[in-house]
Short mmCIF file of C-alpha atoms in Angstrom, two decimals:
data_model
loop_
_atom_site.label_atom_id
_atom_site.label_comp_id
_atom_site.label_asym_id
_atom_site.label_seq_id
_atom_site.Cartn_x
_atom_site.Cartn_y
_atom_site.Cartn_z
CA MET A 1 0.00 0.00 0.00
CA PHE A 2 1.30 3.46 -0.87
CA GLN A 3 2.43 5.48 2.13
CA PRO A 4 2.35 9.25 1.46
CA SER A 5 4.90 9.92 4.18
CA LYS A 6 7.65 8.05 2.37
CA VAL A 7 9.84 9.38 -0.42
CA HIS A 8 10.44 7.09 -3.42
CA TRP A 9 12.95 7.28 -6.24
CA VAL A 10 11.19 7.15 -9.62
CA LEU A 11 12.99 6.53 -12.87
CA ALA A 12 11.37 8.99 -15.24
CA VAL A 13 10.29 6.48 -17.86
CA VAL A 14 6.71 5.58 -18.73
CA SER A 15 7.41 1.87 -19.25
CA GLY A 16 8.24 1.22 -15.60
CA ILE A 17 8.74 2.93 -12.26
CA PHE A 18 11.58 1.84 -9.99
CA LEU A 19 10.84 2.43 -6.33
CA GLY A 20 13.38 2.27 -3.54
CA ALA A 21 13.71 4.13 -0.29
CA GLY A 22 16.44 6.71 -0.46
CA VAL A 23 17.91 9.51 1.55
CA VAL A 24 19.32 12.68 0.06
CA ALA A 25 22.52 13.80 1.79
CA VAL A 26 22.66 17.45 2.90
CA SER A 27 25.69 19.31 1.60
CA GLN A 28 28.02 21.03 4.06
CA GLN A 29 27.11 24.69 4.47
CA GLN A 30 29.80 27.34 4.05
CA PRO A 31 29.90 30.74 5.77
CA VAL A 32 27.77 33.27 3.92
CA GLN A 33 29.79 36.10 2.39
CA ALA A 34 28.50 39.46 1.25
CA LEU A 35 28.06 39.54 -2.54
CA ALA A 36 27.85 42.45 -4.91
CA PRO A 37 24.29 42.91 -6.18
CA PRO A 38 23.74 41.28 -9.60
CA PRO A 39 23.04 43.53 -12.59
CA ALA A 40 19.41 44.48 -12.95
CA ARG A 41 17.41 41.99 -15.04
CA THR A 42 13.80 42.14 -16.09
CA PRO A 43 11.46 39.12 -16.24
CA MET A 44 11.35 39.66 -19.99
CA ASP A 45 15.13 39.13 -20.23
CA LEU A 46 14.81 35.69 -18.64
CA SER A 47 11.76 34.84 -20.72
CA THR A 48 13.66 35.76 -23.88
CA SER A 49 16.59 33.55 -22.85
CA PHE A 50 14.28 30.60 -22.21
CA ARG A 51 12.56 31.07 -25.56
CA GLU A 52 15.83 31.27 -27.50
CA VAL A 53 17.25 28.16 -25.84
CA ALA A 54 14.05 26.19 -26.42
CA GLN A 55 13.95 27.17 -30.11
CA ARG A 56 17.57 26.09 -30.50
CA VAL A 57 17.36 22.74 -28.68
CA LEU A 58 13.81 21.45 -29.29
CA PRO A 59 14.47 20.29 -32.90
CA ALA A 60 17.09 17.86 -31.51
CA VAL A 61 14.78 16.35 -28.85
CA VAL A 62 13.13 13.03 -29.73
CA SER A 63 10.50 10.73 -28.27
CA ILE A 64 11.41 7.07 -27.94
CA SER A 65 8.96 4.18 -27.79
CA THR A 66 10.00 0.59 -27.18
CA GLU A 67 8.40 -2.81 -27.56
CA THR A 68 9.41 -6.07 -25.98
CA GLY A 69 7.76 -9.24 -27.19
CA PRO A 70 6.53 -12.17 -25.08
CA ARG A 71 9.24 -14.36 -23.60
CA GLU A 72 9.26 -17.85 -22.18
CA VAL A 73 10.71 -17.74 -18.67
CA ALA A 74 10.74 -20.04 -15.66
CA SER A 75 7.96 -19.37 -13.17
CA ILE A 76 10.64 -19.06 -10.50
CA PRO A 77 13.99 -18.10 -12.06
CA ASP A 78 16.68 -20.62 -11.21
CA ASP A 79 19.38 -18.13 -10.19
CA GLY A 80 19.95 -19.37 -6.66
CA GLN A 81 21.18 -22.48 -4.88
CA GLU A 82 18.88 -25.17 -3.56
CA GLY A 83 16.81 -23.69 -0.73
CA GLU A 84 17.70 -20.07 -1.63
CA ILE A 85 15.41 -17.30 -2.79
CA PRO A 86 16.37 -16.18 -6.33
CA GLU A 87 17.51 -12.54 -6.41
CA SER A 88 15.63 -11.84 -9.66
CA LEU A 89 12.20 -12.21 -8.04
CA SER A 90 10.12 -9.16 -7.17
CA PRO A 91 10.10 -7.99 -3.52
CA LEU A 92 6.56 -9.32 -3.12
CA GLU A 93 7.52 -12.76 -4.50
CA LYS A 94 10.58 -12.87 -2.24
CA LYS A 95 8.53 -12.01 0.84
CA PHE A 96 6.02 -14.75 0.00
CA LEU A 97 8.74 -17.37 -0.40
CA GLU A 98 10.59 -16.24 2.73
CA GLU A 99 7.44 -16.68 4.80
CA PHE A 100 6.53 -20.13 3.53
CA MET A 101 9.77 -21.82 2.47
CA GLY A 102 10.76 -24.41 5.04
CA GLN A 103 7.42 -24.25 6.86
CA ASP A 104 5.55 -26.81 4.78
CA PRO A 105 7.16 -29.76 2.90
CA ARG A 106 4.36 -29.62 0.32
CA PHE A 107 5.25 -26.01 -0.48
CA ASN A 108 8.96 -26.88 -0.81
CA GLU A 109 8.12 -29.60 -3.30
CA LEU A 110 5.91 -27.19 -5.26
CA PHE A 111 8.74 -24.62 -5.25
CA ARG A 112 11.17 -27.16 -6.74
CA ASN A 113 8.68 -28.23 -9.40
CA GLN A 114 7.93 -24.63 -10.41
CA ARG A 115 11.58 -23.62 -10.87
CA ASN A 116 11.71 -24.91 -14.43
CA SER A 117 8.04 -24.65 -15.39
CA PRO A 118 7.86 -22.32 -18.43
CA ARG A 119 5.54 -19.33 -18.58
CA SER A 120 5.16 -16.47 -21.03
CA THR A 121 5.59 -12.81 -20.12
CA PRO A 122 3.16 -10.37 -21.81
CA ARG A 123 4.20 -7.98 -24.55
CA GLN A 124 5.49 -4.76 -23.01
CA ARG A 125 5.64 -1.20 -24.33
CA GLY A 126 7.52 1.76 -22.95
CA ALA A 127 8.26 5.38 -23.71
CA GLY A 128 10.99 7.86 -22.93
CA SER A 129 12.94 10.73 -24.39
CA GLY A 130 16.31 11.36 -26.01
CA PHE A 131 18.23 13.90 -28.05
CA ILE A 132 20.33 13.85 -31.20
CA VAL A 133 24.04 14.55 -30.67
CA ASP A 134 25.29 13.89 -34.21
CA GLU A 135 23.74 14.95 -37.51
CA LYS A 136 24.23 11.39 -38.82
CA GLY A 137 21.60 10.11 -36.38
CA ILE A 138 23.24 9.21 -33.06
CA ILE A 139 20.87 9.74 -30.12
CA LEU A 140 21.60 9.80 -26.41
CA THR A 141 19.11 8.50 -23.84
CA ASN A 142 18.95 6.45 -20.62
CA SER A 143 19.87 2.79 -20.49
CA HIS A 144 16.63 1.96 -18.67
CA VAL A 145 14.64 3.40 -21.61
CA VAL A 146 15.93 0.87 -24.19
CA GLU A 147 17.49 -1.95 -22.18
CA GLY A 148 16.04 -5.33 -23.18
CA ALA A 149 13.84 -3.88 -25.96
CA ASP A 150 13.19 -5.85 -29.15
CA GLN A 151 12.17 -2.79 -31.14
CA VAL A 152 12.93 0.91 -30.70
CA THR A 153 11.03 3.63 -32.56
CA VAL A 154 12.25 7.24 -32.64
CA ARG A 155 9.92 10.14 -33.34
CA LEU A 156 11.55 13.45 -34.24
CA TYR A 157 10.31 16.86 -33.18
CA ASP A 158 9.04 17.50 -36.74
CA GLY A 159 6.91 14.33 -36.65
CA ARG A 160 9.08 11.95 -38.69
CA GLU A 161 9.47 8.41 -37.33
CA PHE A 162 12.41 6.02 -37.68
CA GLN A 163 13.00 2.45 -36.63
CA ALA A 164 16.30 2.36 -34.76
CA GLU A 165 19.02 0.45 -36.55
CA SER A 166 20.80 -0.44 -33.30
CA TRP A 167 21.18 0.57 -29.68
CA ASP A 168 23.85 0.00 -27.03
CA TYR A 169 23.57 0.72 -23.33
CA ASP A 170 25.54 0.83 -20.11
CA PRO A 171 23.37 -0.01 -17.07
CA ARG A 172 26.12 0.95 -14.62
CA SER A 173 25.89 4.63 -15.64
CA ASP A 174 22.35 4.45 -17.11
CA VAL A 175 23.54 5.92 -20.43
CA ALA A 176 22.57 4.55 -23.85
CA ILE A 177 22.95 5.44 -27.52
CA VAL A 178 20.43 4.79 -30.30
CA ARG A 179 21.28 4.91 -34.01
CA ILE A 180 18.87 5.92 -36.78
CA LYS A 181 19.50 6.49 -40.48
CA ALA A 182 18.13 9.59 -42.20
CA ASP A 183 18.52 10.82 -45.78
CA GLU A 184 19.68 14.26 -44.70
CA PRO A 185 21.67 15.80 -41.80
CA LEU A 186 19.64 16.02 -38.61
CA PRO A 187 19.49 18.87 -36.08
CA PHE A 188 21.57 18.08 -33.00
CA ALA A 189 22.41 19.44 -29.57
CA ALA A 190 25.95 19.90 -28.29
CA LEU A 191 27.23 18.41 -25.05
CA GLY A 192 28.43 21.12 -22.68
CA ASP A 193 30.63 21.05 -19.59
CA SER A 194 28.67 20.08 -16.46
CA GLU A 195 31.72 20.88 -14.33
CA GLN A 196 31.07 24.58 -14.96
CA MET A 197 27.53 24.43 -13.56
CA GLN A 198 27.03 25.87 -10.10
CA VAL A 199 24.19 25.70 -7.59
CA GLY A 200 21.68 28.40 -8.52
CA ASP A 201 22.34 28.32 -12.29
CA TRP A 202 19.22 28.30 -14.47
CA VAL A 203 18.49 25.16 -16.53
CA LEU A 204 15.77 23.85 -18.82
CA ALA A 205 14.57 20.22 -18.88
CA LEU A 206 13.23 18.96 -22.20
CA GLY A 207 11.49 15.70 -22.97
CA ASN A 208 8.22 13.87 -23.49
CA PRO A 209 6.58 13.52 -20.04
CA PHE A 210 3.62 11.12 -19.78
CA ASN A 211 3.95 10.61 -23.56
CA VAL A 212 1.93 13.78 -24.24
CA GLY A 213 4.51 15.42 -26.52
CA THR A 214 7.73 17.35 -26.19
CA THR A 215 7.70 19.97 -23.43
CA VAL A 216 10.08 22.41 -21.73
CA THR A 217 10.29 23.18 -17.99
CA SER A 218 12.60 25.55 -16.15
CA GLY A 219 14.42 25.50 -12.82
CA ILE A 220 17.84 25.81 -11.26
CA ILE A 221 20.68 23.51 -10.26
CA SER A 222 19.75 22.64 -6.67
CA ALA A 223 22.85 20.58 -5.86
CA ARG A 224 25.81 18.80 -7.41
CA GLU A 225 27.36 15.35 -6.98
CA ARG A 226 24.27 13.77 -5.46
CA GLY A 227 24.29 10.04 -4.74
CA PRO A 228 20.76 9.08 -3.65
CA GLY A 229 21.35 5.34 -4.09
CA ILE A 230 19.30 4.64 -7.22
CA ASN A 231 22.10 3.59 -9.55
CA GLU A 232 25.59 2.11 -9.46
CA ARG A 233 27.45 5.21 -10.70
CA GLU A 234 26.10 8.41 -9.24
CA GLU A 235 27.30 12.00 -9.38
CA TYR A 236 23.93 13.49 -10.25
CA LEU A 237 23.05 17.09 -10.84
CA GLN A 238 19.95 17.83 -8.77
CA THR A 239 17.37 20.25 -10.18
CA ASP A 240 13.93 21.59 -9.35
CA ALA A 241 13.00 21.80 -13.04
CA ALA A 242 9.90 19.62 -13.45
CA ILE A 243 10.84 16.09 -14.56
CA ASN A 244 8.08 13.50 -14.90
CA PRO A 245 7.74 9.87 -16.11
CA GLY A 246 8.61 9.93 -19.80
CA ASN A 247 11.28 12.62 -19.36
CA SER A 248 13.96 9.93 -18.94
CA GLY A 249 16.70 10.40 -21.49
CA GLY A 250 15.80 14.00 -22.30
CA PRO A 251 18.39 16.78 -22.09
CA LEU A 252 19.00 19.19 -19.23
CA VAL A 253 20.46 22.32 -20.83
CA ASN A 254 22.02 25.58 -19.63
CA LEU A 255 21.10 29.02 -20.92
CA ASN A 256 23.66 28.68 -23.70
CA GLY A 257 21.68 25.74 -25.06
CA ASP A 258 24.42 23.23 -24.18
CA VAL A 259 23.40 19.84 -22.76
CA ILE A 260 24.85 19.54 -19.28
CA GLY A 261 22.95 16.41 -18.21
CA ILE A 262 20.54 13.59 -19.10
CA ASN A 263 17.29 13.62 -17.09
CA THR A 264 17.00 10.28 -15.36
CA ALA A 265 15.03 10.13 -12.08
CA ILE A 266 12.84 11.99 -9.59
CA SER A 267 12.24 11.80 -5.86
CA SER A 268 8.49 11.48 -5.51
CA ARG A 269 5.71 10.70 -3.05
CA SER A 270 3.09 10.64 -5.78
CA GLY A 271 4.88 9.08 -8.76
CA GLY A 272 5.15 12.50 -10.43
CA TYR A 273 7.06 15.75 -10.04
CA ASP A 274 7.75 16.72 -6.41
CA GLY A 275 10.48 19.29 -6.92
CA ILE A 276 13.56 17.04 -6.81
CA GLY A 277 14.93 15.67 -10.08
CA PHE A 278 18.27 14.14 -11.02
CA ALA A 279 20.33 14.27 -14.20
CA ILE A 280 23.49 12.40 -15.19
CA PRO A 281 26.19 15.07 -15.68
CA SER A 282 27.59 15.51 -19.18
CA SER A 283 31.12 14.89 -17.87
CA MET A 284 30.13 11.26 -17.21
CA VAL A 285 27.86 11.00 -20.24
CA ARG A 286 30.61 12.00 -22.68
CA TRP A 287 33.08 9.37 -21.44
CA VAL A 288 30.50 6.58 -21.56
CA ALA A 289 28.92 7.64 -24.87
CA ASP A 290 32.27 7.86 -26.68
CA GLN A 291 32.96 4.21 -25.81
CA LEU A 292 29.46 3.03 -26.68
CA ILE A 293 29.70 4.74 -30.07
CA ALA A 294 33.16 3.34 -30.80
CA ASP A 295 32.95 -0.17 -29.31
CA GLY A 296 29.36 -0.82 -28.21
CA GLU A 297 30.53 -1.34 -24.62
CA VAL A 298 32.24 0.53 -21.78
CA LYS A 299 35.65 -0.66 -20.62
CA ARG A 300 36.49 0.09 -17.01
CA SER A 301 39.23 -0.72 -14.55
CA TYR A 302 38.40 -1.80 -11.00
CA LEU A 303 39.88 -2.37 -7.57
CA GLY A 304 37.41 -4.89 -6.15
CA VAL A 305 36.42 -3.15 -2.94
CA GLN A 306 33.21 -2.09 -1.28
CA LEU A 307 33.31 1.57 -0.26
CA GLN A 308 31.35 3.35 2.43
CA ILE A 309 30.49 7.02 2.86
CA LEU A 310 32.42 8.57 5.72
CA SER A 311 29.94 10.02 8.20
CA ASN A 312 31.07 12.54 10.81
CA ASP A 313 31.12 9.81 13.46
CA LEU A 314 33.30 7.59 11.27
CA ARG A 315 35.64 10.49 10.49
CA THR A 316 36.05 11.11 14.23
CA GLN A 317 36.75 7.44 14.92
CA LEU A 318 39.26 7.13 12.08
CA ASN A 319 40.76 10.64 12.45
CA VAL A 320 40.01 11.61 8.86
CA ASP A 321 39.52 15.23 7.83
CA LEU A 322 36.38 16.51 6.08
CA ASN A 323 36.36 16.05 2.28
CA GLN A 324 39.18 13.57 2.46
CA GLY A 325 39.37 9.86 1.78
CA ALA A 326 37.27 6.84 0.79
CA LEU A 327 36.62 4.15 3.42
CA VAL A 328 37.07 0.49 2.38
CA SER A 329 34.43 -1.62 4.12
CA GLU A 330 35.22 -4.90 2.34
CA VAL A 331 37.82 -6.31 -0.05
CA MET A 332 36.65 -8.96 -2.52
CA ALA A 333 38.64 -12.16 -2.99
CA ASP A 334 40.92 -12.51 -6.02
CA THR A 335 40.72 -8.85 -7.02
CA PRO A 336 43.38 -6.19 -7.67
CA ALA A 337 42.78 -4.69 -4.21
CA LYS A 338 43.23 -8.04 -2.47
CA LYS A 339 46.38 -8.81 -4.45
CA GLY A 340 47.72 -5.32 -3.76
CA GLY A 341 47.30 -5.57 0.02
CA ILE A 342 44.33 -3.24 0.58
CA GLU A 343 42.37 -4.18 3.73
CA ALA A 344 38.95 -3.47 5.16
CA GLY A 345 39.21 -0.38 7.34
CA ASP A 346 41.75 1.34 5.10
CA VAL A 347 40.93 4.92 4.15
CA ILE A 348 42.26 5.58 0.65
CA LEU A 349 43.74 9.09 0.65
CA LYS A 350 45.51 9.14 -2.73
CA PHE A 351 45.32 7.08 -5.91
CA GLY A 352 48.06 7.43 -8.50
CA GLY A 353 49.21 10.61 -6.79
CA THR A 354 45.76 12.23 -6.94
CA GLU A 355 44.08 13.17 -3.68
CA ILE A 356 40.76 11.44 -3.03
CA LYS A 357 37.91 13.57 -1.65
CA ASN A 358 35.21 10.93 -1.34
CA ARG A 359 33.94 7.58 -2.50
CA ASP A 360 32.66 8.71 -5.90
CA ASP A 361 35.91 10.55 -6.54
CA LEU A 362 37.85 7.29 -6.15
CA VAL A 363 35.46 5.17 -8.22
CA ASP A 364 35.52 7.66 -11.09
CA LEU A 365 39.31 7.87 -11.08
CA VAL A 366 39.82 4.10 -10.93
CA GLU A 367 37.28 3.31 -13.66
CA ARG A 368 38.99 5.70 -16.08
CA SER A 369 42.51 4.44 -15.30
CA VAL A 370 44.50 2.06 -17.50
CA PRO A 371 44.12 -1.67 -16.73
CA ASP A 372 47.24 -3.82 -16.24
CA LYS A 373 49.13 -0.79 -14.91
CA ILE A 374 50.53 -0.44 -11.37
CA TYR A 375 49.36 2.59 -9.37
CA PRO A 376 50.57 3.82 -5.95
CA VAL A 377 47.72 3.90 -3.42
CA GLU A 378 48.16 5.84 -0.18
CA VAL A 379 46.00 4.53 2.67
CA LEU A 380 45.42 5.48 6.29
CA ARG A 381 45.57 2.25 8.33
CA ASN A 382 45.27 2.19 12.11
CA GLY A 383 46.30 5.83 12.28
CA SER A 384 49.40 5.49 10.07
CA LYS A 385 49.85 6.23 6.37
CA GLU A 386 51.10 3.49 4.05
CA THR A 387 51.68 3.37 0.29
CA LEU A 388 50.69 0.22 -1.58
CA ASN A 389 51.30 -0.69 -5.21
CA VAL A 390 48.16 -2.00 -6.87
CA LYS A 391 47.91 -3.38 -10.40
CA LEU A 392 44.47 -2.59 -11.85
CA GLU A 393 42.51 -5.03 -13.98
CA ARG A 394 39.62 -4.62 -16.37
CA MET A 395 36.26 -4.86 -14.62
CA PRO A 396 34.53 -8.20 -15.42
CA SER A 397 31.22 -7.87 -17.22
CA ASP A 398 29.41 -9.65 -14.37
CA TYR A 399 31.20 -7.82 -11.56
CA THR A 400 28.22 -5.84 -10.28
CA ALA A 401 25.86 -8.81 -10.53
CA ALA A 402 28.31 -10.91 -8.53
CA LEU A 403 28.41 -8.31 -5.76
CA ARG A 404 24.63 -8.39 -5.48
CA ARG A 405 24.44 -12.14 -4.91
CA GLY A 406 24.07 -13.37 -1.40
CA ARG A 407 21.22 -13.50 1.04
CA ARG A 408 20.84 -13.91 4.77
CA PRO A 409 17.70 -14.80 6.73
CA ASP A 410 16.81 -12.91 9.91
CA ALA A 411 18.85 -14.28 12.79
CA ARG A 412 15.95 -13.80 15.19
CA ASN A 413 14.04 -16.69 13.62
CA GLU A 414 16.77 -19.28 14.01
CA SER A 415 17.35 -21.91 16.65
CA THR A 416 19.34 -20.54 19.59
CA PRO A 417 22.97 -21.69 19.78
CA SER A 418 24.22 -22.78 23.15
CA GLN A 419 26.58 -19.81 23.52
CA GLU A 420 24.60 -16.55 23.66
CA VAL A 421 24.77 -13.35 25.66
CA GLU A 422 22.70 -10.22 26.09
CA MET A 423 24.65 -6.99 26.11
CA GLU A 424 22.49 -4.30 27.73
CA LYS A 425 25.12 -1.62 27.18
CA LEU A 426 24.54 -1.83 23.42
CA GLY A 427 21.00 -3.22 23.36
CA ILE A 428 21.75 -6.45 21.50
CA GLN A 429 21.73 -10.19 21.95
CA ALA A 430 24.79 -11.82 20.38
CA SER A 431 26.08 -15.33 19.89
CA ALA A 432 29.13 -17.11 18.58
CA ILE A 433 29.12 -18.54 15.06
CA SER A 434 28.47 -22.27 15.07
CA ALA A 435 28.73 -24.40 11.92
CA GLU A 436 24.94 -24.77 11.89
CA LEU A 437 24.33 -21.04 12.28
CA ALA A 438 26.87 -20.21 9.55
CA LYS A 439 25.01 -22.51 7.17
CA GLN A 440 21.65 -20.97 8.06
CA LEU A 441 23.02 -17.47 7.51
CA GLY A 442 24.61 -18.40 4.20
CA LEU A 443 28.10 -17.55 5.49
CA ALA A 444 31.32 -18.99 4.15
CA SER A 445 32.89 -21.60 6.41
CA ASP A 446 35.87 -19.35 7.17
CA VAL A 447 33.84 -16.31 8.33
CA LYS A 448 34.69 -15.33 11.90
CA GLY A 449 32.98 -13.01 14.34
CA VAL A 450 29.98 -12.57 16.62
CA VAL A 451 26.40 -12.75 15.30
CA VAL A 452 23.83 -10.14 16.33
CA ARG A 453 20.70 -12.16 17.09
CA SER A 454 18.38 -9.29 18.03
CA VAL A 455 18.47 -5.51 18.46
CA LYS A 456 16.39 -3.80 21.13
CA ALA A 457 14.09 -1.04 19.91
CA GLY A 458 15.38 2.42 20.79
CA SER A 459 18.76 1.06 21.87
CA PRO A 460 22.17 2.55 20.98
CA ALA A 461 22.67 -0.36 18.58
CA GLU A 462 19.45 0.42 16.70
CA ARG A 463 20.28 4.13 16.53
CA GLY A 464 23.70 3.26 15.18
CA GLY A 465 22.26 1.10 12.40
CA LEU A 466 23.04 -2.39 13.69
CA ASN A 467 20.66 -5.11 12.45
CA ALA A 468 19.83 -8.65 13.50
CA GLY A 469 21.91 -11.03 11.40
CA ASP A 470 24.94 -8.72 11.25
CA VAL A 471 28.27 -10.40 11.98
CA ILE A 472 30.56 -8.20 14.08
CA GLN A 473 34.14 -8.89 12.99
CA ARG A 474 36.09 -6.00 14.50
CA VAL A 475 35.76 -3.52 17.36
CA GLY A 476 37.88 -0.54 16.42
CA THR A 477 41.09 -2.14 15.17
CA THR A 478 40.63 -5.29 17.30
CA THR A 479 39.51 -8.49 15.56
CA VAL A 480 36.87 -10.42 17.51
CA ASN A 481 36.26 -14.11 16.86
CA THR A 482 34.54 -15.11 20.12
CA LEU A 483 32.06 -13.68 22.61
CA ASP A 484 34.83 -13.37 25.21
CA GLU A 485 36.92 -11.30 22.80
CA PHE A 486 33.88 -9.15 22.03
CA ARG A 487 33.13 -8.58 25.75
CA GLU A 488 36.73 -7.59 26.36
CA ALA A 489 36.77 -5.20 23.39
CA ILE A 490 33.65 -3.27 24.42
CA LYS A 491 34.14 -3.09 28.19
CA ASP A 492 35.86 0.31 28.14
CA VAL A 493 33.73 2.09 25.56
CA ASP A 494 34.23 5.87 25.47
CA THR A 495 30.70 7.26 25.60
CA ASN A 496 31.88 10.45 23.87
CA THR A 497 33.53 8.96 20.78
CA GLY A 498 31.51 5.73 20.74
CA LEU A 499 32.26 2.25 19.47
CA LEU A 500 33.46 1.58 15.90
CA LEU A 501 32.27 -1.80 14.62
CA HIS A 502 33.14 -3.52 11.35
CA ILE A 503 30.29 -5.82 10.35
CA LYS A 504 29.51 -8.28 7.60
CA ARG A 505 25.96 -7.87 6.30
CA GLY A 506 24.54 -10.12 3.61
CA ALA A 507 26.89 -10.10 0.65
CA GLY A 508 28.65 -6.93 1.80
CA ALA A 509 30.26 -5.23 4.77
CA ALA A 510 30.07 -1.87 6.54
CA PHE A 511 31.32 0.20 9.45
CA VAL A 512 28.90 1.50 12.09
CA VAL A 513 29.41 3.72 15.12
CA ILE A 514 27.49 2.91 18.33
CA LYS A 515 27.30 5.55 21.07
CA PRO A 516 26.04 3.91 24.29
CA GLY A 517 25.87 7.25 26.11
CA THR A 518 23.49 8.90 23.63
#
């Protein structure tokens, strides 16, 4: 049931709406300085600018419709191990299986029989927007507009329609190109420099919202480098220009008529415009599009780490300055990072001699670096700086999908191991990892630590973000493998700075800060 009090992320495409709870980070405020008054402008001046930009860019804006034919698929996709819930199921299907799997042998038998039973998906249609960037017929749009389509139709601003000859897309950045063939040069829009855009700059969003026809809306840049958690690569421009379903893939332009972003998503309580829209900056679009045009794919380098945003509490615990560093929460096996000696808990300060400001800064730099080349990586480890030499590799095509695999049931519903303790100071019940519990939680046999079995409502642990099923592996810089080691590590907690915990959660890992005194 829809809850009006919650904010949802909506991909601005008519064919489907992706919902997921998200939180928008608040940028750090700087001291206000007195500014010279801007030159006098009349409303007519701004109106004239809008009109001129719209007249220049609208001929390059296109509407895109897609069609995907029926497909034979398994009723329950077989992408998991025996007894596991497949990740490709919808949240509702997963919840249903989680509630009934293991409770009734008849249901388990039905589940096994249905895994390979074929069924046919209905024909699907979708709509979005795009814009021409080359007079020969190359169009930019969002990956989620054309991904998986069997047929793509492009309608130009002047009414002409073309069947796309081909399309290539990059889900990681949500950028795609579509190719059409026309008998004459086509009007096109130029990509500008999104790095020059500042908060408060006027922009226009163009596209085909709700499939009603091409429209123009105005607003300003509300924020830069947003990462609301709706895509894998995020450095979004945030705008209050109205973006609605169907606007996906349309251009966000400055008052020079240059495209500085691709409209991609909105934060919405209603499914429509609520004043917060996001666009992929042209600085990212250009790099991805050039590769899609040349090779049909995007080649990236990778480290093989999971990174975590450094909150103020984490910065205090790790002694890291503001706007500095990227925190490694987990290092994947058999990856460049693992081979190069990077460890969980390291804060990467420099990569290849370039200072790292945040997580996205590091990811962007690594992805654009040369594979099979050795780079110096400066890390802060246990309060001391070290320089490691890491040889990058090309990112595997299934890298992101592999990271998403893994599932853990709620530890509160499992049989109680013999060794368990309640820790009132934190508000948790914890237990040692037995072989049986490790199997139930889907943990590797070599995983060590203490399992959180339950978290008390309103406790310091809940406020700090600890969940039942988390495996606590370190307290500060101290590794904990047993309950005794955990007790010893937390007995002298500083109620001012709190307790830094490194946890394993599902297929990933994270750092959390618990403050018992708050």
